[in-house]
Coordinates of N, CA and C in Angstrom, one line a residue:
M268 N 0.8 -1.3 -0.1 CA 0.2 -0.1 0.1 C 1.0 1.3 -0.1
S269 N 0.3 2.3 -0.6 CA 1.2 3.3 -0.7 C 0.2 4.9 -0.4
I270 N 0.7 5.9 -0.1 CA 0.0 7.0 -0.1 C 0.2 7.8 -1.4
E271 N -0.7 7.9 -2.2 CA -0.3 8.6 -3.5 C -0.3 10.1 -3.6
E272 N -1.1 10.8 -2.8 CA -1.1 12.2 -2.9 C -1.7 12.9 -2.0
V273 N -1.3 14.0 -1.3 CA -1.9 14.6 -0.2 C -2.0 16.0 -0.4
L274 N -3.2 16.6 -0.4 CA -3.3 17.9 -0.7 C -4.1 18.5 0.7
I275 N -3.3 19.6 1.1 CA -3.8 20.3 2.2 C -4.1 21.7 2.0
D276 N -5.2 22.1 2.1 CA -5.8 23.4 1.5 C -5.5 23.5 0.1
K277 N -5.6 22.5 -0.8 CA -5.4 22.3 -1.9 C -3.9 22.6 -2.5
V278 N -3.2 22.5 -1.6 CA -1.7 22.5 -1.8 C -1.0 21.2 -1.6
R279 N -0.2 20.7 -2.7 CA 0.3 19.4 -2.6 C 1.4 19.3 -1.4
A280 N 1.5 18.3 -0.6 CA 2.4 18.0 0.5 C 3.1 16.9 0.1
D281 N 4.4 16.9 0.7 CA 5.4 15.9 0.4 C 5.0 14.7 1.3
A282 N 4.5 13.7 0.6 CA 4.0 12.4 1.3 C 5.1 11.6 1.8
T283 N 6.5 12.0 1.6 CA 7.5 11.0 2.0 C 8.1 11.7 3.4
H284 N 7.5 13.0 3.7 CA 8.2 13.7 4.8 C 7.0 14.1 5.9
F285 N 7.5 14.5 7.0 CA 6.4 15.0 8.0 C 6.2 16.5 7.8
P286 N 5.1 16.8 7.0 CA 4.7 18.1 6.5 C 4.1 19.1 7.7
V287 N 4.5 20.3 7.9 CA 3.7 21.1 8.7 C 3.1 22.1 7.9
A288 N 1.9 22.2 7.8 CA 1.0 23.2 7.1 C 0.8 24.3 7.6
P289 N 0.9 25.6 7.2 CA 0.6 26.7 7.6 C -1.0 27.0 8.0
P290 N -1.1 27.8 8.9 CA -2.5 28.1 9.2 C -3.4 28.3 7.7
G291 N -4.5 27.4 8.0 CA -5.3 27.5 6.8 C -6.8 27.2 7.0
R292 N -7.5 26.6 6.0 CA -8.9 26.3 6.2 C -9.1 24.9 6.9
G293 N -8.1 24.1 6.8 CA -8.2 22.7 7.5 C -8.9 21.8 6.6
E294 N -8.6 21.9 5.2 CA -9.2 21.0 4.1 C -8.1 19.9 3.8
I295 N -8.4 18.7 4.0 CA -7.5 17.7 3.5 C -8.1 16.8 2.5
E296 N -7.3 16.2 1.5 CA -7.6 15.3 0.6 C -6.3 14.5 0.6
I297 N -6.6 13.1 0.8 CA -5.6 12.2 0.7 C -5.8 11.0 -0.1
Q298 N -4.9 10.8 -1.2 CA -5.1 9.6 -2.2 C -4.3 8.7 -1.8
Y299 N -4.9 7.3 -1.9 CA -4.1 6.3 -1.4 C -4.4 5.2 -2.6
A300 N -3.6 4.0 -2.7 CA -3.8 2.9 -3.4 C -3.2 1.5 -2.8
A301 N -3.4 0.4 -3.5 CA -3.1 -0.9 -3.1 C -2.8 -1.7 -4.4
L302 N -1.8 -2.5 -4.5 CA -1.4 -3.2 -5.7 C -2.2 -4.5 -5.6
S303 N -2.8 -4.8 -6.7 CA -3.5 -6.2 -6.8 C -3.5 -6.4 -8.3
F304 N -3.0 -7.5 -8.5 CA -3.0 -8.0 -10.1 C -4.2 -8.8 -10.4
L305 N -5.0 -9.3 -9.3 CA -6.1 -10.1 -9.6 C -7.3 -9.2 -9.1
E306 N -8.3 -8.9 -10.0 CA -9.6 -8.1 -9.7 C -9.2 -7.0 -8.9
P307 N -8.4 -5.9 -9.3 CA -8.3 -4.9 -8.4 C -9.6 -4.1 -8.0
E308 N -10.6 -4.2 -8.9 CA -11.8 -3.3 -8.6 C -12.5 -4.0 -7.2
R309 N -12.0 -5.3 -6.8 CA -12.7 -5.8 -5.6 C -11.6 -5.4 -4.2
V310 N -10.7 -4.8 -4.4 CA -9.9 -4.4 -3.3 C -10.7 -3.4 -2.4
R311 N -10.8 -3.5 -1.1 CA -11.6 -2.8 -0.2 C -10.4 -2.0 0.7
F312 N -10.9 -0.7 1.3 CA -10.1 0.1 1.9 C -10.7 0.3 3.2
R313 N -10.1 0.6 4.2 CA -10.3 1.3 5.5 C -9.1 2.2 6.0
Y314 N -9.7 3.5 6.6 CA -8.7 4.5 6.9 C -9.1 4.9 8.1
R315 N -8.3 5.7 8.9 CA -8.5 6.3 10.2 C -7.6 7.3 10.4
L316 N -8.0 8.6 10.6 CA -7.2 9.7 11.0 C -7.1 9.9 12.6
E317 N -6.0 9.5 13.0 CA -5.7 9.3 14.4 C -5.5 10.8 14.9
G318 N -6.2 11.0 15.9 CA -6.2 12.3 16.6 C -7.6 13.0 16.2
F319 N -8.4 12.4 15.4 CA -9.7 13.1 14.8 C -10.8 11.9 14.9
D320 N -10.5 10.8 14.0 CA -11.5 9.6 14.0 C -11.7 8.8 15.2
Q321 N -12.9 8.5 15.6 CA -12.8 7.7 16.8 C -12.6 6.1 16.4
G322 N -12.6 5.9 15.1 CA -12.5 4.5 14.7 C -12.3 4.2 13.4
W323 N -12.1 3.1 12.7 CA -11.9 3.0 11.2 C -13.3 3.2 10.3
V324 N -12.7 4.0 9.3 CA -14.0 4.4 8.5 C -13.7 3.4 7.2
D325 N -14.9 2.6 7.0 CA -15.0 1.7 5.7 C -15.2 2.5 4.5
A326 N -14.3 2.5 3.9 CA -14.2 3.4 2.4 C -14.6 2.5 1.2
G327 N -14.9 1.2 1.4 CA -15.2 0.5 0.2 C -14.0 0.5 -0.6
S328 N -14.4 0.6 -2.0 CA -13.2 0.9 -3.0 C -12.7 2.0 -3.1
R329 N -13.5 3.1 -2.4 CA -12.9 4.5 -2.8 C -11.7 4.6 -2.3
R330 N -10.6 5.3 -3.0 CA -9.4 5.5 -3.0 C -8.8 6.9 -2.6
V331 N -9.7 7.7 -1.9 CA -9.4 8.9 -1.5 C -10.3 9.4 -0.3
A332 N -9.6 10.1 0.8 CA -10.2 10.5 2.0 C -10.3 12.0 2.1
Y333 N -11.6 12.4 2.3 CA -11.7 13.9 2.4 C -12.0 14.5 3.8
Y334 N -11.2 15.6 4.2 CA -11.6 16.0 5.8 C -11.8 17.6 5.4
T335 N -12.7 18.4 6.1 CA -12.8 19.6 6.1 C -13.0 20.3 7.3
N336 N -12.6 21.4 7.4 CA -12.6 22.2 8.8 C -12.0 21.4 9.8
M337 N -10.8 21.1 9.5 CA -9.7 20.3 10.6 C -9.3 21.4 11.7
P338 N -9.3 20.9 12.8 CA -8.9 22.0 13.9 C -7.5 21.4 13.9
P339 N -6.6 22.6 14.3 CA -5.0 22.6 14.1 C -4.5 21.4 15.2
G340 N -3.4 20.7 14.8 CA -2.8 19.8 15.7 C -2.1 18.8 14.9
A341 N -1.5 17.9 15.6 CA -0.7 16.7 14.9 C -1.8 15.5 14.6
Y342 N -1.5 15.1 13.4 CA -2.5 13.7 13.0 C -1.6 12.7 12.5
V343 N -2.1 11.7 12.3 CA -1.3 10.5 11.5 C -2.6 9.8 10.8
F344 N -2.7 9.9 9.3 CA -3.6 9.0 8.7 C -3.0 7.7 8.4
R345 N -3.8 6.8 8.6 CA -3.6 5.3 8.6 C -4.6 4.5 7.4
V346 N -4.1 3.7 6.6 CA -5.0 3.2 5.7 C -4.7 1.8 5.6
I347 N -5.5 0.8 5.6 CA -5.3 -0.7 5.3 C -6.2 -1.1 4.1
A348 N -5.9 -2.1 3.5 CA -6.6 -2.7 2.3 C -7.0 -4.3 2.5
A349 N -7.8 -4.7 1.8 CA -8.2 -6.3 1.8 C -8.2 -6.5 0.3
N350 N -7.6 -7.8 0.0 CA -7.7 -8.0 -1.4 C -8.9 -8.8 -1.6
N351 N -9.1 -9.3 -2.9 CA -10.3 -10.0 -3.5 C -10.6 -11.2 -2.5
D352 N -9.7 -11.8 -1.8 CA -10.1 -12.8 -1.0 C -10.7 -12.4 0.5
G353 N -10.5 -11.2 0.7 CA -11.0 -10.3 2.1 C -9.9 -10.7 3.1
V354 N -8.6 -10.9 2.6 CA -7.6 -10.8 3.6 C -7.2 -9.3 3.8
W355 N -7.2 -8.8 5.1 CA -6.6 -7.4 5.2 C -5.2 -7.4 5.5
N356 N -4.6 -6.2 5.1 CA -3.1 -5.9 5.0 C -3.2 -5.1 6.5
E357 N -2.8 -5.7 7.6 CA -2.8 -4.8 8.9 C -1.8 -3.7 9.0
T358 N -0.8 -4.1 8.2 CA 0.5 -3.1 8.1 C -0.2 -1.6 7.5
G359 N -0.5 -1.7 6.5 CA -1.2 -0.5 5.7 C 0.0 0.3 5.4
A360 N -0.6 1.7 5.3 CA 0.4 2.9 5.0 C 0.0 3.9 6.0
A361 N 1.0 4.7 6.4 CA 0.6 6.1 7.3 C 1.3 7.1 6.8
F362 N 0.5 8.2 7.1 CA 1.2 9.5 6.7 C 0.8 10.6 7.9
P363 N 1.9 11.0 8.6 CA 1.9 11.9 9.7 C 2.0 13.4 9.1
F364 N 1.2 14.3 9.8 CA 1.3 15.7 9.3 C 0.8 16.5 10.4
E365 N 0.9 17.9 10.3 CA 0.6 18.9 11.4 C 0.0 20.1 10.8
L366 N -1.1 20.4 11.5 CA -1.5 21.7 10.8 C -1.4 22.9 12.0
R367 N -0.9 23.9 11.7 CA -0.5 25.0 12.4 C -1.8 25.6 12.6
P368 N -1.8 26.3 14.0 CA -3.1 27.0 14.3 C -2.9 28.5 13.7
H369 N -3.9 29.2 13.7 CA -4.2 30.7 13.1 C -3.6 31.2 14.6
F370 N -3.1 32.5 14.6 CA -2.5 33.1 15.7 C -3.7 33.2 16.7
Y371 N -4.8 33.4 16.5 CA -6.1 33.6 17.5 C -6.3 32.3 17.8
R372 N -5.8 31.1 17.6 CA -6.0 29.9 18.2 C -4.8 29.3 18.7
A373 N -3.7 30.0 18.7 CA -2.5 29.4 19.3 C -2.4 29.5 21.0
A374 N -1.6 28.6 21.5 CA -1.8 28.8 22.7 C -1.1 30.2 23.5
W375 N -0.2 30.6 22.8 CA 0.5 31.8 23.1 C -0.4 33.0 23.0
F376 N -1.3 32.8 21.9 CA -2.4 33.9 21.8 C -3.2 34.0 23.2
F377 N -3.8 32.8 23.4 CA -4.6 32.7 24.6 C -3.8 33.0 25.8
A378 N -2.5 32.8 26.1 CA -1.8 33.1 27.1 C -1.9 34.7 27.2
L379 N -1.6 35.3 26.0 CA -1.6 36.7 25.9 C -2.7 37.3 26.4
C380 N -4.0 36.7 25.7 CA -5.1 37.2 26.0 C -5.4 37.3 27.4
G381 N -4.9 36.0 28.3 CA -5.1 36.1 29.7 C -4.3 37.0 30.3
V382 N -2.9 37.0 29.9 CA -2.3 38.2 30.7 C -2.9 39.7 30.4
G383 N -3.4 40.0 29.3 CA -4.0 41.2 29.0 C -5.3 41.5 29.8
A384 N -6.2 40.2 29.9 CA -7.4 40.2 30.7 C -6.9 40.7 32.1
L385 N -5.8 40.1 32.7 CA -5.4 40.4 34.0 C -4.9 41.8 34.1
L386 N -4.2 42.2 33.2 CA -3.7 43.7 33.3 C -4.9 44.6 33.0
L387 N -5.9 44.3 32.1 CA -7.0 45.1 32.2 C -7.7 45.2 33.3
A388 N -8.1 43.8 34.0 CA -8.7 44.0 35.3 C -8.1 44.7 36.5
G389 N -6.6 44.6 36.4 CA -6.0 45.3 37.5 C -6.2 46.9 37.1
A390 N -6.0 47.3 36.0 CA -6.2 48.6 35.6 C -7.5 49.1 35.9
I391 N -8.6 48.3 35.6 CA -9.9 48.6 36.1 C -10.1 48.7 37.5
Y392 N -9.3 47.9 38.4 CA -9.5 47.9 39.7 C -8.7 49.2 40.5
R393 N -7.7 49.5 39.7 CA -6.9 50.8 40.1 C -7.6 52.1 40.1
V394 N -8.2 52.0 38.5 CA -9.2 53.2 38.5 C -10.5 53.4 39.5
R395 N -10.9 52.0 39.6 CA -12.0 52.0 40.5 C -11.5 52.5 41.9
V396 N -10.4 51.8 42.6 CA -10.1 52.4 43.6 C -9.7 54.0 43.7
Q397 N -9.0 54.4 42.7 CA -8.7 55.9 42.7 C -10.0 56.9 42.7
R398 N -10.8 56.1 41.8 CA -12.3 57.0 41.9 C -12.9 56.9 43.4
L399 N -12.9 55.7 44.0 CA -13.4 55.6 45.4 C -12.5 56.5 46.3
A400 N -11.4 56.6 46.2 CA -10.4 57.5 46.9 C -10.8 59.0 46.7
A401 N -10.9 59.1 45.4 CA -11.3 60.8 45.0 C -12.6 60.8 45.6
R402 N -13.7 60.1 45.5 CA -14.8 60.3 46.0 C -15.0 60.5 47.6
E403 N -14.0 59.6 48.2 CA -13.9 59.7 49.7 C -13.4 61.1 50.1
Q404 N -12.3 61.5 49.3 CA -11.7 62.7 49.7 C -12.7 63.8 49.3
R405 N -13.5 63.8 48.4 CA -14.5 65.0 48.1 C -15.6 64.8 49.4
L406 N -16.0 63.7 49.8 CA -16.8 63.7 50.8 C -16.2 64.2 52.1
A407 N -15.0 63.9 52.3 CA -14.2 64.3 53.5 C -14.0 65.8 53.6
T408 N -13.9 66.4 52.3 CA -13.7 67.8 52.2 C -15.1 68.4 52.4
L409 N -16.0 67.8 51.8 CA -17.4 68.4 52.0 C -17.8 68.5 53.6
V410 N -17.5 67.2 54.1 CA -18.0 67.2 55.6 C -17.2 68.2 56.3
S411 N -15.8 68.4 55.9 CA -15.0 69.2 56.7 C -15.5 70.8 56.4
E412 N -15.8 71.0 55.2 CA -16.5 72.4 55.0 C -17.9 72.6 55.7
R413 N -18.8 71.7 55.7 CA -20.1 71.7 56.4 C -19.7 71.8 57.9
T414 N -18.9 71.1 58.3 CA -18.5 71.3 59.9 C -18.0 72.6 60.1
R415 N -17.2 73.0 59.5 CA -16.7 74.5 59.5 C -17.8 75.4 59.6
E416 N -18.7 75.3 58.5 CA -19.9 76.2 58.3 C -20.6 76.0 59.7
L417 N -20.9 74.7 60.1 CA -21.7 74.8 61.4 C -21.1 75.4 62.5
E418 N -19.7 75.1 62.8 CA -19.0 75.7 63.6 C -19.1 77.4 63.7
E419 N -18.9 77.8 62.4 CA -19.1 79.3 62.3 C -20.4 79.8 62.6
A420 N -21.5 78.9 62.2 CA -22.8 79.3 62.5 C -23.2 79.3 63.9
N421 N -22.7 78.3 64.7 CA -22.8 78.2 66.1 C -22.1 79.4 66.9
Q422 N -20.9 79.6 66.4 CA -20.3 80.9 67.0 C -21.0 82.1 66.7
M423 N -21.5 82.3 65.5 CA -22.3 83.2 65.4 C -23.5 83.5 66.2
L424 N -24.2 82.2 66.4 CA -25.4 82.1 67.2 C -25.1 82.6 68.7
S425 N -23.9 82.0 69.1 CA -23.3 82.3 70.5 C -23.1 83.8 70.6
R426 N -22.4 84.5 69.6 CA -22.2 85.8 69.7 C -23.5 86.6 69.7
F427 N -24.7 86.2 68.8 CA -25.9 87.0 68.8 C -26.6 86.6 70.2
S428 N -26.4 85.6 70.8 CA -27.0 85.4 72.1 C -26.6 86.3 73.1
D429 N -25.4 86.9 73.0 CA -24.7 87.8 73.8 C -24.7 89.2 73.4
L430 N -25.4 89.5 72.4 CA -25.5 90.9 71.7 C -26.9 91.2 71.4
D431 N -27.0 92.5 71.7 CA -28.4 93.0 71.3 C -28.6 92.9 69.8
A432 N -29.7 92.4 69.4 CA -29.9 92.2 67.9 C -29.7 93.5 67.0
V433 N -30.2 94.6 67.7 CA -30.4 95.9 67.0 C -29.0 96.7 67.0
T434 N -28.5 97.0 68.2 CA -27.5 97.8 68.5 C -26.1 96.9 68.4
G435 N -26.0 95.7 68.5 CA -24.9 94.9 68.5 C -24.0 95.1 69.8
I436 N -24.6 95.6 70.8 CA -23.9 95.8 72.1 C -24.4 94.7 72.9
A437 N -23.3 94.4 73.9 CA -23.5 93.4 74.9 C -24.8 93.5 75.5
N438 N -25.6 92.4 75.7 CA -26.8 92.4 76.4 C -26.8 91.9 77.9
R439 N -28.0 91.9 78.6 CA -28.0 91.7 79.9 C -27.3 90.2 80.1
R440 N -27.5 89.3 79.5 CA -26.9 87.9 79.5 C -25.4 87.8 79.6
Q441 N -24.8 88.7 78.6 CA -23.4 88.8 78.6 C -22.9 89.6 79.7
F442 N -23.7 90.5 80.3 CA -23.4 91.3 81.4 C -23.4 90.3 82.5
D443 N -24.3 89.6 82.9 CA -24.3 88.7 83.9 C -23.1 87.6 84.0
T444 N -22.9 87.1 82.7 CA -21.7 86.4 82.6 C -20.5 86.9 82.9
C445 N -20.2 88.0 82.4 CA -18.9 88.9 82.6 C -18.8 89.3 84.2
L446 N -20.0 89.6 84.8 CA -19.8 90.0 86.2 C -19.8 88.6 87.0
D447 N -20.2 87.6 86.8 CA -20.0 86.2 87.4 C -18.5 85.9 87.4
M448 N -17.8 86.0 86.2 CA -16.6 85.8 86.0 C -15.5 86.5 86.7
E449 N -15.9 87.8 86.9 CA -15.1 88.8 87.5 C -15.3 88.7 89.1
W450 N -16.5 88.3 89.4 CA -16.6 88.0 90.8 C -15.8 86.9 91.4
R451 N -15.8 85.8 90.6 CA -15.0 84.6 91.0 C -13.6 85.1 91.0
R452 N -13.1 85.7 90.1 CA -11.6 86.3 90.3 C -11.5 87.0 91.5
V453 N -12.3 87.9 91.7 CA -12.1 88.6 93.0 C -12.0 87.7 94.2
R454 N -13.0 86.7 94.4 CA -12.8 85.9 95.5 C -11.6 85.0 95.5
R455 N -11.0 84.8 94.2 CA -9.9 84.0 94.1 C -8.8 84.6 94.5
D456 N -8.6 85.9 93.8 CA -7.4 86.6 94.2 C -7.3 87.6 95.1
G457 N -8.5 87.9 95.6 CA -8.8 88.9 96.6 C -8.3 90.3 96.2
V458 N -8.7 90.7 95.1 CA -8.6 92.1 94.4 C -9.8 92.7 94.5
P459 N -9.8 94.1 94.5 CA -11.1 94.9 94.3 C -11.8 94.7 92.8
I460 N -12.9 95.4 92.9 CA -13.7 95.1 91.6 C -14.6 96.5 91.6
S461 N -14.7 96.8 90.4 CA -15.3 98.3 90.2 C -16.5 97.9 89.1
L462 N -17.8 98.6 89.3 CA -18.8 98.4 88.6 C -19.4 100.0 88.4
L463 N -19.3 100.4 87.2 CA -19.9 101.6 86.6 C -21.2 101.5 86.0
M464 N -22.2 102.1 86.5 CA -23.6 102.4 85.9 C -23.6 103.7 85.5
I465 N -23.9 103.9 84.2 CA -23.7 105.2 83.5 C -25.2 105.3 82.8
D466 N -25.9 106.4 83.1 CA -27.2 106.8 82.5 C -26.9 107.9 81.4
I467 N -27.7 107.7 80.3 CA -27.6 108.7 79.4 C -28.8 109.7 79.6
D468 N -28.5 110.9 80.1 CA -29.4 112.0 80.5 C -30.4 112.1 79.1
H469 N -31.5 112.4 79.2 CA -32.5 112.9 78.4 C -32.4 111.9 77.0
F470 N -32.1 110.6 77.1 CA -32.1 109.6 76.0 C -33.5 109.4 75.4
K471 N -34.4 109.5 76.4 CA -35.9 109.4 75.7 C -36.2 110.4 74.8
G472 N -35.8 111.6 75.4 CA -36.2 112.7 74.4 C -35.6 112.9 73.1
F473 N -34.2 112.3 73.2 CA -33.4 112.3 72.1 C -34.0 111.2 71.0
N474 N -34.4 110.1 71.7 CA -34.9 109.0 70.9 C -36.1 109.5 70.2
D475 N -37.0 110.0 70.8 CA -38.3 110.5 70.4 C -38.2 111.5 69.4
T476 N -37.3 112.5 69.4 CA -37.1 113.5 68.5 C -36.4 113.1 67.3
Y477 N -35.3 112.3 67.3 CA -34.6 112.0 66.2 C -34.8 110.5 65.7
G478 N -35.6 109.8 66.5 CA -35.9 108.4 65.8 C -35.1 107.3 66.4
H479 N -35.8 106.2 66.3 CA -35.1 105.2 67.0 C -33.7 104.7 66.5
Q480 N -33.5 105.1 65.0 CA -32.1 104.8 64.4 C -31.1 105.5 65.1
R481 N -31.5 106.7 65.2 CA -30.5 107.8 65.8 C -30.1 107.3 67.2
G482 N -31.3 106.9 67.9 CA -31.1 106.2 69.5 C -30.0 105.3 69.5
D483 N -30.3 104.3 68.4 CA -29.4 103.1 68.5 C -28.1 103.6 68.2
D484 N -27.8 104.5 67.4 CA -26.5 105.0 66.9 C -25.8 105.6 68.2
C485 N -26.7 106.3 69.0 CA -26.1 107.0 70.1 C -25.5 106.1 71.1
L486 N -26.6 105.0 71.4 CA -26.1 103.8 72.4 C -24.7 103.1 71.7
K487 N -24.7 103.0 70.5 CA -23.3 102.4 70.0 C -22.2 103.0 70.2
T488 N -22.4 104.6 70.0 CA -21.2 105.4 70.2 C -20.7 105.5 71.5
V489 N -21.7 105.5 72.6 CA -21.5 105.4 74.0 C -20.7 104.0 74.4
A490 N -21.3 102.8 73.9 CA -20.8 101.7 74.2 C -19.3 101.7 73.6
E491 N -19.1 102.1 72.4 CA -17.5 102.1 72.0 C -16.7 103.0 72.5
T492 N -17.2 104.2 73.0 CA -16.3 105.0 74.1 C -16.0 104.4 75.2
L493 N -17.0 103.6 75.9 CA -16.7 102.9 77.1 C -15.5 101.8 76.7
R494 N -15.8 101.0 75.6 CA -14.9 100.1 75.3 C -13.3 100.7 75.2
R495 N -13.4 101.7 74.5 CA -11.9 102.3 74.4 C -11.2 103.0 75.7
S496 N -12.2 103.3 76.5 CA -11.8 104.0 77.8 C -11.7 103.2 78.9
L497 N -12.3 102.2 79.1 CA -12.3 101.2 80.2 C -11.8 99.9 79.9
H498 N -10.5 99.7 79.8 CA -9.8 98.4 79.6 C -8.8 97.9 80.6
R499 N -8.5 96.6 80.8 CA -7.6 96.1 81.5 C -7.1 94.9 80.8
R500 N -5.7 94.5 81.3 CA -5.0 93.5 80.4 C -5.5 92.2 80.4
V501 N -5.9 91.6 81.7 CA -6.5 90.3 81.7 C -8.0 90.2 82.0
T502 N -8.6 91.2 82.2 CA -10.0 91.0 82.5 C -10.9 91.3 81.5
C503 N -12.4 91.2 81.3 CA -13.1 91.3 80.4 C -14.0 92.7 80.7
A504 N -13.7 93.7 80.2 CA -14.6 95.0 80.2 C -15.6 95.0 79.3
R505 N -16.9 95.0 79.7 CA -18.0 95.0 78.8 C -18.7 96.2 78.9
A506 N -19.3 96.7 77.9 CA -20.2 97.7 78.1 C -21.6 97.4 77.9
T507 N -22.7 97.4 78.7 CA -24.1 96.8 78.3 C -24.9 98.1 78.5
A508 N -25.7 97.9 77.2 CA -26.6 99.1 77.1 C -28.1 98.9 77.2
V509 N -28.9 99.5 77.8 CA -30.2 99.2 78.0 C -30.9 100.4 77.7
K510 N -31.8 100.5 76.7 CA -32.5 101.5 76.4 C -33.4 102.0 77.5
S511 N -33.5 103.1 78.1 CA -34.1 103.7 79.1 C -35.5 104.2 78.7
S512 N -36.5 104.0 79.4 CA -37.8 104.7 79.0 C -37.9 106.1 79.7
A513 N -36.9 106.3 80.6 CA -36.9 107.6 81.3 C -36.2 108.7 80.6

């Protein structure tokens, strides 16, 4: 028996050597023959493509085998024949060959894709972490700003609770707080304390004549004069103004 001709993707291959076919469509055509001088038309064939066929294929008297869309890999084509008496030649003929894969079906390509997928996943993870970190930073900044605004608002409210809303002069609450602090200092240090009570003469007439706005301005001026004139290095000197009805 002999392998007469091998076509791989319609290109003739050397049947005497182990051909390695480049990437292609996977179309294989193998022609084989067996010598028989008595009734050659009664010669029967069986073939098998190791690596693809699960068992022997009964080809009858057909002397060619066809395969299409073959996956890449290494194969061995074997063929045996029986003469007109039905005696099989178990040795037969063999033809090994290899089909090279396209780059997108090669092992190195899958490995490269795996590495690329890992790198892409790592990049996505880093971007995600960076975005989360940036978002956390923005939230922290926002919380800090809101906290600062709240503290400023609380400080402003605290100041407003100690000041007259119209004149901006310390009110009775602030006066009581300052007096209590000074009184405790006096008891602690044994030093004297002075309290000035100043009345603005004819303030009601001034307020009625020139209006409440001028009256408030008058109180502010008196309070500012007291602040500039009455001061001490370590104590709190406050001027408290109360509009008199007299």
